[in-house]
Tab-separated table of C-alpha atoms and ligand atoms in Angstrom:
chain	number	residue	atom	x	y	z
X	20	UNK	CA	4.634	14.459	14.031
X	21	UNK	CA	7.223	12.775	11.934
X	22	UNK	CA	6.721	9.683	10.431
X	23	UNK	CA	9.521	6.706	9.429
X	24	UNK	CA	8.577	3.866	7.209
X	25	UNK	CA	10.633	0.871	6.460
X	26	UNK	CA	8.353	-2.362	5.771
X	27	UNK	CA	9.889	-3.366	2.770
X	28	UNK	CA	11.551	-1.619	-0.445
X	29	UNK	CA	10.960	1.873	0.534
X	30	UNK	CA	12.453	3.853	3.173
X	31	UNK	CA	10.204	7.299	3.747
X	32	UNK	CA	10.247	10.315	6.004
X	33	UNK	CA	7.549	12.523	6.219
X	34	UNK	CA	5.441	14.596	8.531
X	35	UNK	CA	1.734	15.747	9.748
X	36	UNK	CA	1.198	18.858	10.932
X	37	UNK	CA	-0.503	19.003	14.612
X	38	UNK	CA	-3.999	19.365	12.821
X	39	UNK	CA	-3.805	16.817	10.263
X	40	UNK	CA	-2.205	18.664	7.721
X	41	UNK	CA	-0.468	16.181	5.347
X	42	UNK	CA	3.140	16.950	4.067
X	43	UNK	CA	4.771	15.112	1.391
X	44	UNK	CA	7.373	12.691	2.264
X	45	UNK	CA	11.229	12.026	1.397
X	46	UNK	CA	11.971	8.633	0.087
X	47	UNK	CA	14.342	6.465	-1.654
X	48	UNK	CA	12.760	3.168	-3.418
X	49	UNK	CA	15.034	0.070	-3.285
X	50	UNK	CA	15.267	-1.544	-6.769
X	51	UNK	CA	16.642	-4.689	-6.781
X	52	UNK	CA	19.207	-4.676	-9.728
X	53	UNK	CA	17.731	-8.600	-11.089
X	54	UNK	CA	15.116	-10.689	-8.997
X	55	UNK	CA	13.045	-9.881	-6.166
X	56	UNK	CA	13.932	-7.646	-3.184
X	57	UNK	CA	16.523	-9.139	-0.920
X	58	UNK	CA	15.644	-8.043	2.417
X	59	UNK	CA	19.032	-7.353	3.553
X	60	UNK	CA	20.109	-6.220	0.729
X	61	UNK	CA	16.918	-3.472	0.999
X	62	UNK	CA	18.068	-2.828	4.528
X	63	UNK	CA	21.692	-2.151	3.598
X	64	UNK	CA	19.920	0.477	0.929
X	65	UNK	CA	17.958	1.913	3.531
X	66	UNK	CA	20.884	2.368	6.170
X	67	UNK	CA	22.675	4.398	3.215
X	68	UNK	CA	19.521	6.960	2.588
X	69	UNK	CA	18.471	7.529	5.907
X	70	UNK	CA	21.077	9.972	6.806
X	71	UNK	CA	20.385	11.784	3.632
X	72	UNK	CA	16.504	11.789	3.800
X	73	UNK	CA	16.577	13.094	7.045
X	74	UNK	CA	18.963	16.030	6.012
X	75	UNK	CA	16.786	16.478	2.979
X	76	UNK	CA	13.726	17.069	5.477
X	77	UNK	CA	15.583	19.133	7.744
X	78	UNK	CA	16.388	21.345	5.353
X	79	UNK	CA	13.005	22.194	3.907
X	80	UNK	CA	11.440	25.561	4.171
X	81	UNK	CA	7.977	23.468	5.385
X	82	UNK	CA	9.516	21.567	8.059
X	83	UNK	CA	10.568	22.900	11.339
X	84	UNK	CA	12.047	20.719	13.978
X	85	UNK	CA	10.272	22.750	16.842
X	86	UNK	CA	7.207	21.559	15.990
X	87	UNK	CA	7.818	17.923	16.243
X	88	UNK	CA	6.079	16.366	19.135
X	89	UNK	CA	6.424	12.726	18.490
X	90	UNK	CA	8.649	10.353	16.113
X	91	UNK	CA	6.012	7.144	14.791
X	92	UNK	CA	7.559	4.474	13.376
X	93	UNK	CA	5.868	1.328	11.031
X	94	UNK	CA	6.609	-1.374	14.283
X	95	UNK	CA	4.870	-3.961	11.408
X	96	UNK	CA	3.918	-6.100	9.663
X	97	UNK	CA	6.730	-6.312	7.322
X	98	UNK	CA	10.468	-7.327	6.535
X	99	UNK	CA	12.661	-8.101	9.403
X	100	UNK	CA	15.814	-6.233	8.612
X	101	UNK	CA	14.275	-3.577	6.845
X	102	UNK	CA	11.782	-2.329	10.039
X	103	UNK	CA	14.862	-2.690	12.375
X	104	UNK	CA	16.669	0.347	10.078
X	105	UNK	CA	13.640	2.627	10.485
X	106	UNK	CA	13.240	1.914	14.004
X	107	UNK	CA	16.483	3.033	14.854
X	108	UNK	CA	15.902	5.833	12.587
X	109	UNK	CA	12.741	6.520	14.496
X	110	UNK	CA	14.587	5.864	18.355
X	111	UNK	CA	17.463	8.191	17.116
X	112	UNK	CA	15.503	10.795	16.113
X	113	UNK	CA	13.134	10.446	19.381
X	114	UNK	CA	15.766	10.605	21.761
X	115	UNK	CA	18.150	13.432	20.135
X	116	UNK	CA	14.806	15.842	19.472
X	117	UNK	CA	13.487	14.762	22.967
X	118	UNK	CA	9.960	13.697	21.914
X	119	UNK	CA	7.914	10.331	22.225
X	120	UNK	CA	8.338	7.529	20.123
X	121	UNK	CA	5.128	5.808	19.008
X	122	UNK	CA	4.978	2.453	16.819
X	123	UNK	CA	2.104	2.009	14.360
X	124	UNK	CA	0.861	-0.661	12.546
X	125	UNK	CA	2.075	0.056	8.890
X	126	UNK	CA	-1.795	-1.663	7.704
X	127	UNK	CA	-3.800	0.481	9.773
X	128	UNK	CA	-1.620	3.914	8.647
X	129	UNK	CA	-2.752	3.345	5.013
X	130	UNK	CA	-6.312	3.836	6.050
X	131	UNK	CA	-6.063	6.449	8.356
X	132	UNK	CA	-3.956	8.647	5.852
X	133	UNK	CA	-6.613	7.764	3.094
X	134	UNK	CA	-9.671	8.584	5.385
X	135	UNK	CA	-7.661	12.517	6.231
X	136	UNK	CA	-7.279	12.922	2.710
X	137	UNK	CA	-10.526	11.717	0.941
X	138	UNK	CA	-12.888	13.002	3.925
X	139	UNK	CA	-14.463	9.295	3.991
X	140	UNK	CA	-15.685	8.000	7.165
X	141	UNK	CA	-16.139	4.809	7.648
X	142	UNK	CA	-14.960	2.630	5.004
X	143	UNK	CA	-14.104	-0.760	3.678
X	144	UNK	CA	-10.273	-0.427	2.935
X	145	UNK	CA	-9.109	-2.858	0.064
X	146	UNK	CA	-5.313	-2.585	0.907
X	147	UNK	CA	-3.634	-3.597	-2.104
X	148	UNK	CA	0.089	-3.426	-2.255
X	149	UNK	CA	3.487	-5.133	-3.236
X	150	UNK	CA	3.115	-7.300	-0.115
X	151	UNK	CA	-0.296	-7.145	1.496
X	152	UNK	CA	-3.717	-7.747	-0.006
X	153	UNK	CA	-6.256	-6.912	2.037
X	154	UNK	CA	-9.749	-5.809	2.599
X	155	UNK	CA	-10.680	-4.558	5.903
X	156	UNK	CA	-13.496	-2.731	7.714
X	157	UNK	CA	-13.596	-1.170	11.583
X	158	UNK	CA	-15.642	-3.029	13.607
X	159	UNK	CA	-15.901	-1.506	17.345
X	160	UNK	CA	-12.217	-0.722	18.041
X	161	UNK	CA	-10.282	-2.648	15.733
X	162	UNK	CA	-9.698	-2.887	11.977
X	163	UNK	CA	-11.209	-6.470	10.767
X	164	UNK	CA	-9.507	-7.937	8.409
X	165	UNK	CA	-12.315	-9.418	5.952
X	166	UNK	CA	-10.604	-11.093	3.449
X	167	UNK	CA	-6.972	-11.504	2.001
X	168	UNK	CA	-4.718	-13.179	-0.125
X	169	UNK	CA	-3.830	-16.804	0.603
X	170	UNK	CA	-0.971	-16.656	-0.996
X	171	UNK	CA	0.793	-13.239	-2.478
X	172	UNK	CA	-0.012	-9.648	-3.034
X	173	UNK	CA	-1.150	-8.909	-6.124
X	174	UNK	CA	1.312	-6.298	-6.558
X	175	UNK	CA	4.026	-8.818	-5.568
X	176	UNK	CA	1.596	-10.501	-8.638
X	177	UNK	CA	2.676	-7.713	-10.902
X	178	UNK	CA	5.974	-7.343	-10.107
X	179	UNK	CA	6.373	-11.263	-10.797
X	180	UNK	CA	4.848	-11.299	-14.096
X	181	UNK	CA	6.953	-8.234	-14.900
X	182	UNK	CA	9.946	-9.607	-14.382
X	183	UNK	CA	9.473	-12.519	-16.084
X	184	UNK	CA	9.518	-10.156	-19.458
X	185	UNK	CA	12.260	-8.409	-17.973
X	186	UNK	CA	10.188	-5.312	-17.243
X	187	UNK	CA	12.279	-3.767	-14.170
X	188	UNK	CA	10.712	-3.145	-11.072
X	189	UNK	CA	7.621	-1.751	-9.865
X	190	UNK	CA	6.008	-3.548	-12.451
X	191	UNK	CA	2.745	-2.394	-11.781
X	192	UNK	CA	2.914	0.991	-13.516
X	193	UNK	CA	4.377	-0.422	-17.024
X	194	UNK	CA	1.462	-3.509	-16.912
X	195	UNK	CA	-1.184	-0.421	-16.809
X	196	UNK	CA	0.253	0.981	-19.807
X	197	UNK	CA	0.800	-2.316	-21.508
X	198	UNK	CA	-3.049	-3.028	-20.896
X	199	UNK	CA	-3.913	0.358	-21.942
X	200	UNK	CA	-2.338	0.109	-25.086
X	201	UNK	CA	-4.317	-2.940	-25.783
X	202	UNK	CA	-7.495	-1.415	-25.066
X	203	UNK	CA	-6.331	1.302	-27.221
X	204	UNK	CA	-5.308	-0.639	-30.275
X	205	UNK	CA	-9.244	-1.806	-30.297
X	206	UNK	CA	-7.881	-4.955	-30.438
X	207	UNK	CA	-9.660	-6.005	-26.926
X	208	UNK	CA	-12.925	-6.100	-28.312
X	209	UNK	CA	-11.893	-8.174	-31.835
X	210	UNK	CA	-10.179	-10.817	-29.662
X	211	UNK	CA	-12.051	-13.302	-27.473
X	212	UNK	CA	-11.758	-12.212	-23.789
X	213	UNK	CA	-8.340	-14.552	-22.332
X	214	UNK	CA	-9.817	-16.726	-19.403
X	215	UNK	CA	-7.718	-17.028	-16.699
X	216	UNK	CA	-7.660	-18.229	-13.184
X	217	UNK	CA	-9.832	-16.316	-11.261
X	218	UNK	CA	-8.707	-16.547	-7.343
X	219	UNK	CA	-12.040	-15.475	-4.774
X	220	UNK	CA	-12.456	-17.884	-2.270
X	221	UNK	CA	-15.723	-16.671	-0.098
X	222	UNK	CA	-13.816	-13.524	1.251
X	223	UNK	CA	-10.064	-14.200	0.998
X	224	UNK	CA	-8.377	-14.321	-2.837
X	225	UNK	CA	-5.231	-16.105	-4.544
X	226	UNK	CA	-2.736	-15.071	-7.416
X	227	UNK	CA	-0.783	-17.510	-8.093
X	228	UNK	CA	-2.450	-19.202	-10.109
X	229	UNK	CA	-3.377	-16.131	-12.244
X	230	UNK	CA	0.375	-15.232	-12.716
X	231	UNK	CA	1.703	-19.228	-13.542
X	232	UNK	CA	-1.302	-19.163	-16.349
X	233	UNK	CA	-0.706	-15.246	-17.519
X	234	UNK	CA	2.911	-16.114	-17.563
X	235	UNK	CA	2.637	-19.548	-19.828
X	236	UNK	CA	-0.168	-17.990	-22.500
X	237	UNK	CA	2.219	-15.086	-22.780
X	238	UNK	CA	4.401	-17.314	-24.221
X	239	UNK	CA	1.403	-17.113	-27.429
X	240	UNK	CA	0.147	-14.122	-27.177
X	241	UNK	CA	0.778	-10.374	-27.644
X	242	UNK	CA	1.924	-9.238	-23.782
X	243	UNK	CA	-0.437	-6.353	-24.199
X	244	UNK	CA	-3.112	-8.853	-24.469
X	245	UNK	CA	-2.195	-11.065	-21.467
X	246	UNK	CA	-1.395	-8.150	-19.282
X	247	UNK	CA	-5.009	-6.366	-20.102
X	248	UNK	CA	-5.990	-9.995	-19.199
X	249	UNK	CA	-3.956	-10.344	-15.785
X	250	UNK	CA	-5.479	-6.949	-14.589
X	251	UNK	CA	-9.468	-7.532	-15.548
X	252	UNK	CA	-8.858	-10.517	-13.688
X	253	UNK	CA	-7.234	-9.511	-10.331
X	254	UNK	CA	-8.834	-6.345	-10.143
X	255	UNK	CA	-12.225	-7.741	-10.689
X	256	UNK	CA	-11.461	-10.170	-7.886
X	257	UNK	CA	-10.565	-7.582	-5.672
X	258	UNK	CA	-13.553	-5.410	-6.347
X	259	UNK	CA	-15.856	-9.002	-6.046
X	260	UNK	CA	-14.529	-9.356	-2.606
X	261	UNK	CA	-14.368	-5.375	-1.743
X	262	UNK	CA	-18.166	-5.687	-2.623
X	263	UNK	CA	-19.047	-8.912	-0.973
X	264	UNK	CA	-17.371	-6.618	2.572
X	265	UNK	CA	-19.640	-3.483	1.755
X	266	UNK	CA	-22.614	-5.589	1.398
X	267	UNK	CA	-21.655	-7.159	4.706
X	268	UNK	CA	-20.818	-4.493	7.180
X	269	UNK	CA	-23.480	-2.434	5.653
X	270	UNK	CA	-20.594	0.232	4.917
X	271	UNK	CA	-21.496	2.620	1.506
X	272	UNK	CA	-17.689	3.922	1.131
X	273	UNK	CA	-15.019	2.347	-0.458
X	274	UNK	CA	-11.497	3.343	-0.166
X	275	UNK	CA	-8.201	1.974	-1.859
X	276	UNK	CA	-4.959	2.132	-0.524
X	277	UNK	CA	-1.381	0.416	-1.133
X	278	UNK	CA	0.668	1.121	-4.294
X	279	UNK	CA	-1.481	-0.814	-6.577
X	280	UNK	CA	-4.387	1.993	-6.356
X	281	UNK	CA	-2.425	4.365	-8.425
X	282	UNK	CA	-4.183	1.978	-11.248
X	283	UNK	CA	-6.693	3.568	-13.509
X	284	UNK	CA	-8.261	0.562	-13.636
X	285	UNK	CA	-8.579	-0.447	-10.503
X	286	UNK	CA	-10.278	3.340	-9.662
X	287	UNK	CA	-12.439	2.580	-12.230
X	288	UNK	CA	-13.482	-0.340	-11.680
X	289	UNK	CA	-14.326	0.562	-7.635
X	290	UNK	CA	-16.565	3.624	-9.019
X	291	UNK	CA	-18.166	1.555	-11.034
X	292	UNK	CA	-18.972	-1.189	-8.320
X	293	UNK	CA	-19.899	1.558	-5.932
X	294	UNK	CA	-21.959	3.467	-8.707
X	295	UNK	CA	-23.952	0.673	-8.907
X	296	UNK	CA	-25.093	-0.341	-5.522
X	297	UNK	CA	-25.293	3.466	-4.170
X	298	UNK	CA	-21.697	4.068	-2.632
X	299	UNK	CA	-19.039	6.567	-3.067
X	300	UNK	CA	-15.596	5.375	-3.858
X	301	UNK	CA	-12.400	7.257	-2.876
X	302	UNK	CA	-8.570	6.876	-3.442
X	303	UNK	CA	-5.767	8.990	-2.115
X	304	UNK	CA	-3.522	11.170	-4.205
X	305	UNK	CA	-0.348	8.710	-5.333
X	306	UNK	CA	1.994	9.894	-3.022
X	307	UNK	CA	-0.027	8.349	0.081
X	308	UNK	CA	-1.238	5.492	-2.681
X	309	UNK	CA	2.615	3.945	-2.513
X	310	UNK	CA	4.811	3.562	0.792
X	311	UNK	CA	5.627	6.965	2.848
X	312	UNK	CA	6.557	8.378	5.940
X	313	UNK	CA	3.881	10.853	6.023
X	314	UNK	CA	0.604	7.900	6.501
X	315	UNK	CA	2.959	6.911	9.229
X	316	UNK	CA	3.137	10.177	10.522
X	317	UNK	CA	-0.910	10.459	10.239
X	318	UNK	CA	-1.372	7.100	12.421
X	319	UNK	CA	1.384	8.316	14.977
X	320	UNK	CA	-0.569	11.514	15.294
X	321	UNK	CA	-3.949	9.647	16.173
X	322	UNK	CA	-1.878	7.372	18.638
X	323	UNK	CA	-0.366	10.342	20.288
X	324	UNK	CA	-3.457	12.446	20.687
X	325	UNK	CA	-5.403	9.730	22.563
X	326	UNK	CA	-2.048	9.261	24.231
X	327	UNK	CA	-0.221	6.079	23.230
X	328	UNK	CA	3.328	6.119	22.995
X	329	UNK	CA	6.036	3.613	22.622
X	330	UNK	CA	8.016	3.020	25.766
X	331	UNK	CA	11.704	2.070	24.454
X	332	UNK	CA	11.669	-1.055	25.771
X	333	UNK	CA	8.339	-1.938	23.789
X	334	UNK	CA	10.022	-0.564	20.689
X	335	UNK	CA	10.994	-3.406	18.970
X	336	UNK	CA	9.678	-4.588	15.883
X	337	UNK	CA	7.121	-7.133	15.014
X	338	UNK	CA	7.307	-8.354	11.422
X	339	UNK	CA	4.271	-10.413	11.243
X	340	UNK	CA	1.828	-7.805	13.250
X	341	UNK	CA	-1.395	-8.275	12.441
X	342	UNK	CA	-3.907	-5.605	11.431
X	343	UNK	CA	-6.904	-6.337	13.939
X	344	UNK	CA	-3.946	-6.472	16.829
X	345	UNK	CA	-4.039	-2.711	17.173
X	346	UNK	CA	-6.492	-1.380	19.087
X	347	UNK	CA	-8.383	2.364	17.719
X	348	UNK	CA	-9.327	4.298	20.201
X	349	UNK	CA	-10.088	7.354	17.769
X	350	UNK	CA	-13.590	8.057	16.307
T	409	LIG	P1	3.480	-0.536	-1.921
T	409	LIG	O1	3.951	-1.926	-1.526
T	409	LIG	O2	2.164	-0.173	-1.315
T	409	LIG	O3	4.505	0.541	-1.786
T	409	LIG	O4	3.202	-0.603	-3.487
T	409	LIG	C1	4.134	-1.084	-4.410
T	409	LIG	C2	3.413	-1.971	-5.405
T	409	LIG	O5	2.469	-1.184	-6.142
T	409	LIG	C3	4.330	-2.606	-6.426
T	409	LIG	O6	4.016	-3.982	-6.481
T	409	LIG	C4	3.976	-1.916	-7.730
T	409	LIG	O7	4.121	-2.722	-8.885
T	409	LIG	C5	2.515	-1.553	-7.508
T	409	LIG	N1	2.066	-0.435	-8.332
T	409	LIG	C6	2.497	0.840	-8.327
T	409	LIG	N2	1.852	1.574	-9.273
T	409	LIG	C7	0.974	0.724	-9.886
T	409	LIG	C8	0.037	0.848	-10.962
T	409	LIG	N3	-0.141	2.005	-11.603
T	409	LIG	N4	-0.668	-0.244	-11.303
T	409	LIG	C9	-0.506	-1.420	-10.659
T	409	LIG	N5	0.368	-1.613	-9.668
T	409	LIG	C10	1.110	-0.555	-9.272
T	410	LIG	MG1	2.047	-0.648	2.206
């Protein structure tokens, strides 16, 4: 099964073996050369890599176009113009290899790529990404949403503050190694801990207010400070919320997903949480962390093997699709 996904600044082909075997995917990140992405401008990138990440997987010694027996696409949630360009990647390649074409939900791929990869069961998800912040958990066949952002991701969060200090993006990454640094220096523990704005609201959180105050007492402060600051603070709300879900359901595993698990932090501070109340915490490997073809490929697999598939006509794309709108009919 091959996989295209195109939510928002990374276009991504990969593919799943018939078994489940994950294959890493070929992608191209959009980085927007000042401010945040331009959708268009994002889709124009991706229309210029697709023909060249689709030679780049043809021509690998792993792949072999044979044993393709679907194309899956991310139908949603996500940015307009960009999901058209990987949809028409996806019907292309569907109707010239003569195999289905199945639409996924580009929520529901992150957890199904993280549960063939970790070997969890039946987790609470905390989905934290550029866009999307959210922490889900299956209940009977759907994928609950629990509790989410009101406002933006907290990677969007990241990138933001980022920028502001003219750190290019993903900002994510260099914030971890600001914060580290400060941790390092041994400075964290001679300096009063920063309070900031601390965004859980029963189940759903907020940033916003987080980044306006990180941004202004940077203005005062060392940035290693105020980004060490910025992460205790969102991560912790995350985990508060991730908790508040396992306690809940009644579910012991916790698994992250989205681009802003690659953080040593946040992995830490999940273990931790899960330590402590008897749970097992899990994260996939980076390259299924961030946006890629091959969790897309995953959920297209499951779809196809208890035989949904994407009639043409129902192809098109659905940029606000919500996570608890696609039914699992997989154990
Ligand atoms: P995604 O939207 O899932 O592809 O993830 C992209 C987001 O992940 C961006 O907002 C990045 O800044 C963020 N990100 C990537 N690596 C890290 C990291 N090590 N720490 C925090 N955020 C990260
Ligand atoms: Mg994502």
């Amino acid at each position: 099964m091959v996989g295209v996904e195109s939510t928002a600044h990374t276009l991504s082909l990969g593919f799943v073996g018939e078994d489940g075997e994950l294959f890493s995917s070929e992608s191209a990140l959009f980085k927007p050369e000042q401010g945040g992405i331009h959708p268009r401008e994002a889709a124009d990138h991706h229309s210029v890599m697709a023909p060249k990440l689709i030679s780049s997987l043809l021509s690998r010694d792993d792949f072999s176009r044979d044993d393709i027996i679907g194309v899956s696409f991310s139908q949603g949630p996500g940015l307009g113009p960009c999901l058209r360009i990987g949809a028409s990647v996806a019907r292309s390649l569907s109707s010239v290899w003569k195999v289905p074409l199945i639409g996924v939900n580009h929520c529901v791929a992150h957890i199904e790529v993280g549960r063939n990869q970790t070997g969890c069961e039946d987790p609470v998800l905390l989905y934290a990404s550029g866009g999307n912040t959210q922490v889900i958990a299956r209940a009977g066949d759907r994928y609950r949403v629990i509790g989410e952002t009101l406002d933006i991701g907290i990677g969007n969060m990241l990138d933001k503050f980022a920028r502001h200090h003219d750190i290019a993006f993903p900002g994510g990454p260099e914030i971890e190694k600001l914060s580290s640094r400060w941790l390092e220096s041994g400075k964290a523990e001679e300096y009063e801990f920063l309070q900031l704005p601390y965004g859980v609201h029963g189940t759903d959180l907020a940033f916003s207010g987080l980044l306006t105050s990180a941004i202004s007492h940077s203005r005062n402060l060392p940035l290693e400070q105020v980004c060490f600051s910025l992460q205790e603070h969102a991560f912790a709300s995350c985990i508060e919320v991730a908790e508040r879900a396992m306690a809940h359901t009644g579910k012991s595993e916790l698994l992250l997903g989205g681009g802003v698990a690659c953080n040593g932090r946040l992995r830490e501070m999940s273990r931790i949480m899960c330590e402590e109340r008897g749970g097992k915490s899990f994260w996939p490997e980076k390259q299924y962390c961030i946006d890629n073809g091959t969790m897309i490929a995953e959920l297209g697999r499951k779809e196809f093997l208890s035989g949904r598939t994407t009639p043409i006509d129902e192809s098109s794309i659905d940029p606000s699709m919500r996570t608890d709108s696609s039914i699992i009919s997989w154990p």
